[in-house]
Short mmCIF file of C-alpha atoms and ligand atoms in Angstrom, two decimals:
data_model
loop_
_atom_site.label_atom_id
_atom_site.label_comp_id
_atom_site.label_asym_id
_atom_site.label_seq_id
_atom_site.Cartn_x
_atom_site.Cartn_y
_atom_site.Cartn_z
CA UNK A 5 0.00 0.00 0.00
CA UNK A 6 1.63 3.27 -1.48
CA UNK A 7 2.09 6.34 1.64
CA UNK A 8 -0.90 8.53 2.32
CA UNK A 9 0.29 11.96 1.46
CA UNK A 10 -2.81 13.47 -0.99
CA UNK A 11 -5.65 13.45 1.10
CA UNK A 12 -9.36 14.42 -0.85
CA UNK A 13 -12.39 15.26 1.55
CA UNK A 14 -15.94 15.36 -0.57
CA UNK A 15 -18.22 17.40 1.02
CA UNK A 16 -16.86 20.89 2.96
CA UNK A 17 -20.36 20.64 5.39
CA UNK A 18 -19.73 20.43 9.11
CA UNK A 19 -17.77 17.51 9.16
CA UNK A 20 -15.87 18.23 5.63
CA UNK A 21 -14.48 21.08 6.49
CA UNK A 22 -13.37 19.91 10.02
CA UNK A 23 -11.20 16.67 8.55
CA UNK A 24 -9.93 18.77 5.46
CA UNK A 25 -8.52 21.49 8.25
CA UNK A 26 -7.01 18.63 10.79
CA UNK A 27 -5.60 16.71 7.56
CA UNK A 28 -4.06 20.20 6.14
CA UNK A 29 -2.81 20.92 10.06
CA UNK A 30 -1.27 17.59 10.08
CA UNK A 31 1.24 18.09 6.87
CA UNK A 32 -1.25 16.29 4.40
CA UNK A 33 -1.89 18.34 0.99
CA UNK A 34 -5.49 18.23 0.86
CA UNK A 35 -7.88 18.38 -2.05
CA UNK A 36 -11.74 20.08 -0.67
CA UNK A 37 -14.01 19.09 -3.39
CA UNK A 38 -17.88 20.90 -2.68
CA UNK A 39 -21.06 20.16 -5.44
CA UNK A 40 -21.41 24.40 -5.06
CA UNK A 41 -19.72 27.41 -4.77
CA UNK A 42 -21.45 28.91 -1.90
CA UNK A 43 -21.17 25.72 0.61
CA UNK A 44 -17.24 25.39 -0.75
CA UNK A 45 -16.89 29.35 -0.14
CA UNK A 46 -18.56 29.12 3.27
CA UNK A 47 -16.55 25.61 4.14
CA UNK A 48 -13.26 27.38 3.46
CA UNK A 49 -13.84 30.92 5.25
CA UNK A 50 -15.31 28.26 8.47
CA UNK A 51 -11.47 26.19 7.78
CA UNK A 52 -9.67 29.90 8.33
CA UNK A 53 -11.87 30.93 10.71
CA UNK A 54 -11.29 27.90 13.28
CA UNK A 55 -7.29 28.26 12.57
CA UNK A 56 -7.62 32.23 13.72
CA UNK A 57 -9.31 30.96 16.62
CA UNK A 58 -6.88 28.75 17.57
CA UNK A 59 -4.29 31.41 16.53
CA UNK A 60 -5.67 33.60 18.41
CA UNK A 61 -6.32 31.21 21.72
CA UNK A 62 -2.26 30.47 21.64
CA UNK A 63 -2.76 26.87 21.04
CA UNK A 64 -1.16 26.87 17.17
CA UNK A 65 1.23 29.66 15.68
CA UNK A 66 0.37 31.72 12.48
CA UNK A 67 3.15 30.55 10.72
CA UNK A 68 1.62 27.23 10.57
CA UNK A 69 -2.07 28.16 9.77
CA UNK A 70 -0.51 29.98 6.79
CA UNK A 71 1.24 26.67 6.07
CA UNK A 72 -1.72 24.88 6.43
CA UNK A 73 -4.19 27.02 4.22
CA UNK A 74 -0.97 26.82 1.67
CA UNK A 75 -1.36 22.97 1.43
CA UNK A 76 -5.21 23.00 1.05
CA UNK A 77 -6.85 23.44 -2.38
CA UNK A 78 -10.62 23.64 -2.87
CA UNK A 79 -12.68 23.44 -5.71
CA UNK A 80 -16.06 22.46 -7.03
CA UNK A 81 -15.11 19.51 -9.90
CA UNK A 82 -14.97 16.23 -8.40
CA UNK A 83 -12.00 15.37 -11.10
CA UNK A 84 -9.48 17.70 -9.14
CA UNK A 85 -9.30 14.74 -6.50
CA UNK A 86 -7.36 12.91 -9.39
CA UNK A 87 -3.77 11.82 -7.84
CA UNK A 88 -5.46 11.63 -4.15
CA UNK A 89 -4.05 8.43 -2.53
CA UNK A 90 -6.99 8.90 -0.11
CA UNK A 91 -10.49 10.41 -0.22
CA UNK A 92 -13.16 10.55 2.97
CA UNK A 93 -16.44 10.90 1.70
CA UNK A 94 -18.58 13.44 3.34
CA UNK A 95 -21.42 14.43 1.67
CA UNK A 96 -25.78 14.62 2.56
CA UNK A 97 -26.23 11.27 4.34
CA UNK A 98 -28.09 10.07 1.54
CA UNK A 99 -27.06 6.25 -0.37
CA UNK A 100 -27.87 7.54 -3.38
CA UNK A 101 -25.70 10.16 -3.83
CA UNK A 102 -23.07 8.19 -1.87
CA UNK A 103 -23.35 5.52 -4.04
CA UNK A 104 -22.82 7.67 -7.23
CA UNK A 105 -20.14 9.18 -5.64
CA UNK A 106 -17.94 6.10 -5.07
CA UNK A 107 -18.46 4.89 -8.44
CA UNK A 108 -17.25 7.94 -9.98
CA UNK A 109 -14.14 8.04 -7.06
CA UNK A 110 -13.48 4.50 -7.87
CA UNK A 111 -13.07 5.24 -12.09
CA UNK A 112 -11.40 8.17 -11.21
CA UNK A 113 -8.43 7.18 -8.25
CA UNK A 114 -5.51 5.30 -8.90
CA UNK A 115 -5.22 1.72 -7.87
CA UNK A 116 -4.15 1.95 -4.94
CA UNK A 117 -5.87 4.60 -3.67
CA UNK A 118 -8.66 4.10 -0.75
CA UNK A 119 -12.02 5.45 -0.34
CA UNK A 120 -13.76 6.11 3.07
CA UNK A 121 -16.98 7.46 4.22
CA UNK A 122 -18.48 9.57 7.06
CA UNK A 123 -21.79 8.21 7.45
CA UNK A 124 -23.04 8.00 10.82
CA UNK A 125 -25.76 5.43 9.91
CA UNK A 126 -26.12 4.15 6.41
CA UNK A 127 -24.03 1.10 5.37
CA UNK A 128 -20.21 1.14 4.28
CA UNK A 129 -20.35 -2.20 2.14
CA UNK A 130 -23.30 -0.83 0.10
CA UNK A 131 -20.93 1.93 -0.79
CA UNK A 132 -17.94 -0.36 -1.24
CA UNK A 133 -20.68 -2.61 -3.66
CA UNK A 134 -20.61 0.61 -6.04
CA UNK A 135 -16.76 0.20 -6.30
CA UNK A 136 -14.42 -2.11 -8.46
CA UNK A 137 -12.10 -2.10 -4.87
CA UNK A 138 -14.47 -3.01 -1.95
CA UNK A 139 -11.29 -4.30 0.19
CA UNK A 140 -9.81 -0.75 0.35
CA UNK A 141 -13.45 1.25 1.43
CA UNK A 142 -14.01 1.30 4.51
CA UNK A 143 -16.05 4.25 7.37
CA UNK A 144 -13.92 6.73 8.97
CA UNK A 145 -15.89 8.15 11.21
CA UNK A 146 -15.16 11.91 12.96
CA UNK A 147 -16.81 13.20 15.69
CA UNK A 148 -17.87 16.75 15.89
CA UNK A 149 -16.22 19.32 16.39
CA UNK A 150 -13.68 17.61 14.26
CA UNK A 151 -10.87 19.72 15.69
CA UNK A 152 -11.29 18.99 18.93
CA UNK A 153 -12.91 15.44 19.20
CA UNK A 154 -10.07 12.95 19.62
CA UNK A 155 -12.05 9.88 18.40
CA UNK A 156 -12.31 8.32 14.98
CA UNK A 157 -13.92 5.06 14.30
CA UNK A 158 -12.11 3.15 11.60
CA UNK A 159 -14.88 0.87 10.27
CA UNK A 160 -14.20 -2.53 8.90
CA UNK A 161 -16.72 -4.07 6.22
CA UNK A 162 -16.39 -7.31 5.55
CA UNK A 163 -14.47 -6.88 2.22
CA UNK A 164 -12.52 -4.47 3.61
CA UNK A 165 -8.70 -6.22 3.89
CA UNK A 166 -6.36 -5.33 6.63
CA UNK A 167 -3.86 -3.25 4.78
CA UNK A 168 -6.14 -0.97 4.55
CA UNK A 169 -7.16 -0.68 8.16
CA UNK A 170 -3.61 -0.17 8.81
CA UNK A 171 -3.81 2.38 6.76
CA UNK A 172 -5.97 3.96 8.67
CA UNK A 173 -5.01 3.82 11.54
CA UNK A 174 -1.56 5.54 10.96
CA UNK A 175 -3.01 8.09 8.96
CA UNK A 176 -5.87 8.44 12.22
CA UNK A 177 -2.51 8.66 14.40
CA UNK A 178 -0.61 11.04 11.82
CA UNK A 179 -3.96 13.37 12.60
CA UNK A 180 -3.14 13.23 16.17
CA UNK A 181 -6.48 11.10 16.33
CA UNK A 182 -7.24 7.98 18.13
CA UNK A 183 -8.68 5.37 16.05
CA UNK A 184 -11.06 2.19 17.70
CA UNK A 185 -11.48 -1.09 14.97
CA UNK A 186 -15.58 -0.76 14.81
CA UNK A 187 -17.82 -3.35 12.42
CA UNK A 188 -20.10 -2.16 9.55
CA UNK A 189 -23.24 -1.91 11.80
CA UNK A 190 -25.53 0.62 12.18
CA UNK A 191 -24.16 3.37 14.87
CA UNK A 192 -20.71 1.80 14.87
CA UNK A 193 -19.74 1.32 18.22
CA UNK A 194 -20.41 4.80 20.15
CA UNK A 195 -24.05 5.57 18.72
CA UNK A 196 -24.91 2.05 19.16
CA UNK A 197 -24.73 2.83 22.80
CA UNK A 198 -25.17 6.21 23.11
CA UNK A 199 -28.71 7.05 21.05
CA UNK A 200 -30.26 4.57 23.25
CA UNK A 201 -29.10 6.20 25.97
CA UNK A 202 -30.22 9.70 24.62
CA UNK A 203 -33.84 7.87 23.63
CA UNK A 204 -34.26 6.79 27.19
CA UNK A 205 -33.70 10.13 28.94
CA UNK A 206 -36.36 11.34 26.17
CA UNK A 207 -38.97 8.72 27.54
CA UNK A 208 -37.85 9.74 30.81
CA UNK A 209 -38.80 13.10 30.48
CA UNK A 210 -41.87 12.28 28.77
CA UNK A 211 -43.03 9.89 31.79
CA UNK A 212 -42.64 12.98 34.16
CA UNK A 213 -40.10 11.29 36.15
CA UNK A 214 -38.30 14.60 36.43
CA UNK A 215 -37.85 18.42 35.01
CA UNK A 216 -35.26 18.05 32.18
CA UNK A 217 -32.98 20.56 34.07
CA UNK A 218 -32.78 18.10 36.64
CA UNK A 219 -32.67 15.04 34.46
CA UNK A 220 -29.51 17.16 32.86
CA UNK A 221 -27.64 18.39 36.50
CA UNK A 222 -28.40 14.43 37.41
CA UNK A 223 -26.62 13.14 34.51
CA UNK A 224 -23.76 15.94 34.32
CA UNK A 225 -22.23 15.76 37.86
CA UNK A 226 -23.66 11.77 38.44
CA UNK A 227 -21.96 10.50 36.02
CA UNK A 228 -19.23 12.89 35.40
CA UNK A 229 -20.72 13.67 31.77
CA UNK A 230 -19.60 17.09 30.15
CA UNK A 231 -23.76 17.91 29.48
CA UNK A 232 -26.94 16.28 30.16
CA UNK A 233 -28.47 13.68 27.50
CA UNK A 234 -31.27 16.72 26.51
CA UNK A 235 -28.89 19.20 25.85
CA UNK A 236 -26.58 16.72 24.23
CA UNK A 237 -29.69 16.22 22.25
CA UNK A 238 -30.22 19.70 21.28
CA UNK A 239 -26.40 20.08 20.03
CA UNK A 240 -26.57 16.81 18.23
CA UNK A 241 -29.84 17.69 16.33
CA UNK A 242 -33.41 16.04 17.47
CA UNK A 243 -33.66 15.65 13.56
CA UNK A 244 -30.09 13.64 12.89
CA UNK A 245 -31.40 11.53 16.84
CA UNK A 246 -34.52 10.65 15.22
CA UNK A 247 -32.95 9.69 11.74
CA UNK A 248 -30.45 7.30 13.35
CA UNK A 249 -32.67 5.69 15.59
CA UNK A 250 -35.06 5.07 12.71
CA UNK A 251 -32.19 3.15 10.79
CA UNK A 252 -31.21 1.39 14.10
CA UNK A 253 -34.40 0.10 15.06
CA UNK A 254 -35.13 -0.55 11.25
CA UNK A 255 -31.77 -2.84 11.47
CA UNK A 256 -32.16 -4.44 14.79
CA UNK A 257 -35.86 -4.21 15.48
CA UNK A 258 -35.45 -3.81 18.75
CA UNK A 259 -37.56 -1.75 20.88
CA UNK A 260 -34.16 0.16 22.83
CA UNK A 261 -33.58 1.96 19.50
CA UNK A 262 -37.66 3.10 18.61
CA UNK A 263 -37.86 6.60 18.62
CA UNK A 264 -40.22 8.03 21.34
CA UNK A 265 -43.08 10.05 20.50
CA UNK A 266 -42.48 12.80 21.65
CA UNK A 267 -38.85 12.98 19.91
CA UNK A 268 -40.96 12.61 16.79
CA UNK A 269 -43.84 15.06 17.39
CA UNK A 270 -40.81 17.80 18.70
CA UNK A 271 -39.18 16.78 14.80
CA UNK A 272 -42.32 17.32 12.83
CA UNK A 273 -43.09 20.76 14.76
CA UNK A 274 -39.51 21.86 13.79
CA UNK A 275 -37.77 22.01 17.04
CA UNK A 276 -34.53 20.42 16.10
CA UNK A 277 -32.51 21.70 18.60
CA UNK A 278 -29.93 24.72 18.96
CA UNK A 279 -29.33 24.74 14.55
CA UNK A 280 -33.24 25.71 15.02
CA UNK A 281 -33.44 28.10 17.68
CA UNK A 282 -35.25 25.33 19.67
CA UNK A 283 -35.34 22.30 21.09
CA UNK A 284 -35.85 20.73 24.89
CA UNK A 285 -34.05 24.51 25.50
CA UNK A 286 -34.70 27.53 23.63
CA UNK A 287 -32.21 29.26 22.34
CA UNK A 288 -33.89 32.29 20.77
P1 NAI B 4 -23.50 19.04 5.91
O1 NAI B 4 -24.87 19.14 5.37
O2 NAI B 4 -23.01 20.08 6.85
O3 NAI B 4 -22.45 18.95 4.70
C1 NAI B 4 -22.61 18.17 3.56
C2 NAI B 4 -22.01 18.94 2.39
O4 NAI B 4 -21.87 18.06 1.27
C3 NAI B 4 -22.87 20.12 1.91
O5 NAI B 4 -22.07 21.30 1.99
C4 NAI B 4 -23.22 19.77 0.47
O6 NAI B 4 -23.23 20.90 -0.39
C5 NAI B 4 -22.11 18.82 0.09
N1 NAI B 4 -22.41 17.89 -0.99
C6 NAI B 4 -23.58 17.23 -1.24
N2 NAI B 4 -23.44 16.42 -2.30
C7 NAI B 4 -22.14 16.53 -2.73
C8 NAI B 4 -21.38 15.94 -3.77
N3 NAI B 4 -21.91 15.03 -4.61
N4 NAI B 4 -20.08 16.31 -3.91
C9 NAI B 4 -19.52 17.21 -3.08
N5 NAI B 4 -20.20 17.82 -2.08
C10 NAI B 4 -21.49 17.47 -1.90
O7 NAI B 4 -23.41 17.58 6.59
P2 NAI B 4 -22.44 17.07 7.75
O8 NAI B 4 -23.12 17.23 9.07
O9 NAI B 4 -21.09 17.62 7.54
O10 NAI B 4 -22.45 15.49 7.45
C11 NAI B 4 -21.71 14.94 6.40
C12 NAI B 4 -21.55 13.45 6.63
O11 NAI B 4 -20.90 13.22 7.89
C13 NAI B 4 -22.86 12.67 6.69
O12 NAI B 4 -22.66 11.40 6.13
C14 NAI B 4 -23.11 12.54 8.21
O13 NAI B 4 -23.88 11.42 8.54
C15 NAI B 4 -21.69 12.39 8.71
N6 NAI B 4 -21.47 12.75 10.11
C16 NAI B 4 -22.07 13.86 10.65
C17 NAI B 4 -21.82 14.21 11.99
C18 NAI B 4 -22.46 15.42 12.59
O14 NAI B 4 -22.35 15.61 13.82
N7 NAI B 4 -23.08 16.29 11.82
C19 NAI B 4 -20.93 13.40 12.84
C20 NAI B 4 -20.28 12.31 12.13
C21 NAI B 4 -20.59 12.00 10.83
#
């Protein structure tokens, strides 16, 4: 397996924008491909504006933000990830367009070149099915803020082969990450346990056992947890909750992972949490 040292992220969202600026920070020349101007325009002023932050905060010298926005390129044509030895994938969590993607990755990479993906939920091998080279796809999963969040879940389908989890992991380690082996099931390892958690303080809540202030302080200094599951909820989006648990319980049919009503009447009224000015909190 040839060196990583062209990194391509798809997708300059949230999370795109986040691995493209830790994989430019971390030496890699990086490749930001977005489907439109505006998101690739916003993705790249968000990329500087993090770095001045962190400029700004002490924790990394200008010298090396300017090195780093030197080694990233952006741009809105797919083909510019051409010579890439690695590309993460993340786009709308949608298989359709994931799917398309890969294909056209696959046709367009060298050989040895490996693909990853994003997702939170939907299914690596399906991806890896819309390739010529299933055994080097596999997940790569951030956590948001991308920055910040040391974890990354290196996911393992079962085509995947083993040089290219090793891969992985080094290039996890190069990013200063910490990578955990997960398998190619819905949620991975920490969603799998943590969105039932976040569905049962929901159901909680909704049974009247207590206020959701208190379910929150109970949570925070009981169990040492930096927020309460409610807020937790509200930063990780009641819509994005509801979505995974509906693949989950779709996968597993178990009853842990069904969303509670009132997580899906709070979705269809629009409260989504803090991105929507409301959620179990209101942040007007
Ligand atoms: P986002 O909506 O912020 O960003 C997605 C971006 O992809 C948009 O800017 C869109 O214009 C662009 N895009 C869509 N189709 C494209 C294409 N064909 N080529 C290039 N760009 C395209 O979404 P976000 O939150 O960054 O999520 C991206 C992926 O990461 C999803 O698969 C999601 O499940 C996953 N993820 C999200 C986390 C989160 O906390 N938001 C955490 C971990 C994974």
């Amino acid at each position: 397996m040839a060196e990583i040292k062209k990194v391509g992220v798809c997708g300059l969202g949230l999370m795109g924008s986040g691995i493209a600026q830790v994989a430019a920070t971390s030496g890699f020349d990086v490749v930001a491909v977005e489907a439109v101007q505006g998101a690739l325009d916003k993705g790249v002023a968000g990329i500087k504006k993090s770095l001045d932050r962190f400029v700004e905060k002490g924790t990394f010298d200008a010298q090396a933000r300017d090195a780093a926005l030197g080694r990233l390129k952006s741009s809105t044509n797919v083909d510019d990830l051409k010579g890439c030895d690695l590309v993460i994938e993340a786009i709308v969590e949608n298989a359709a367009a994931k799917k398309e993607l890969f294909a056209k990755l696959d046709a367009l990479l060298a050989p040895h070149a490996i693909i990853c993906s994003n997702t939170s939920s939907l299914s690596v091998i399906e991806m890896a099915a819309a390739t010529k080279r299933p055994k080097q796809v596999a997940g790569l999963h951030f956590f948001n803020p991308v920055p910040i969040m040391k974890l990354v879940e290196v996911v393992k389908t079962i085509e995947t082969d083993q040089a290219t989890i090793d891969a992985l992991f080094a290039f996890a380690k190069k990013l200063g990450k910490v990578a955990v082996l997960a398998q190619d099931t819905p949620g991975f390892i920490v969603n799998r346990l943590l969105v039932p958690y976040l569905l049962y303080a929901i159901r909680v809540y909704e049974q009247g056992l207590a206020s959701k202030e208190d379910i929150d302080e109970g949570m925070k200094l009981g169990c040492g947890y930096p927020m309460g599951p409610l807020t937790l909820l509200d930063y990780v989006g009641l819509d994005t909750t509801y979505y995974i648990a509906e693949i989950m319980f779709e996968e597993f049919k178990d009853p842990m992972f069904a969303a509670p009503p009132l997580l899906k009447r709070m979705v269809l009224a629009g409260h989504h949490g803090r991105k929507s000015g409301k959620g179990f909190y209101d942040y007007a």
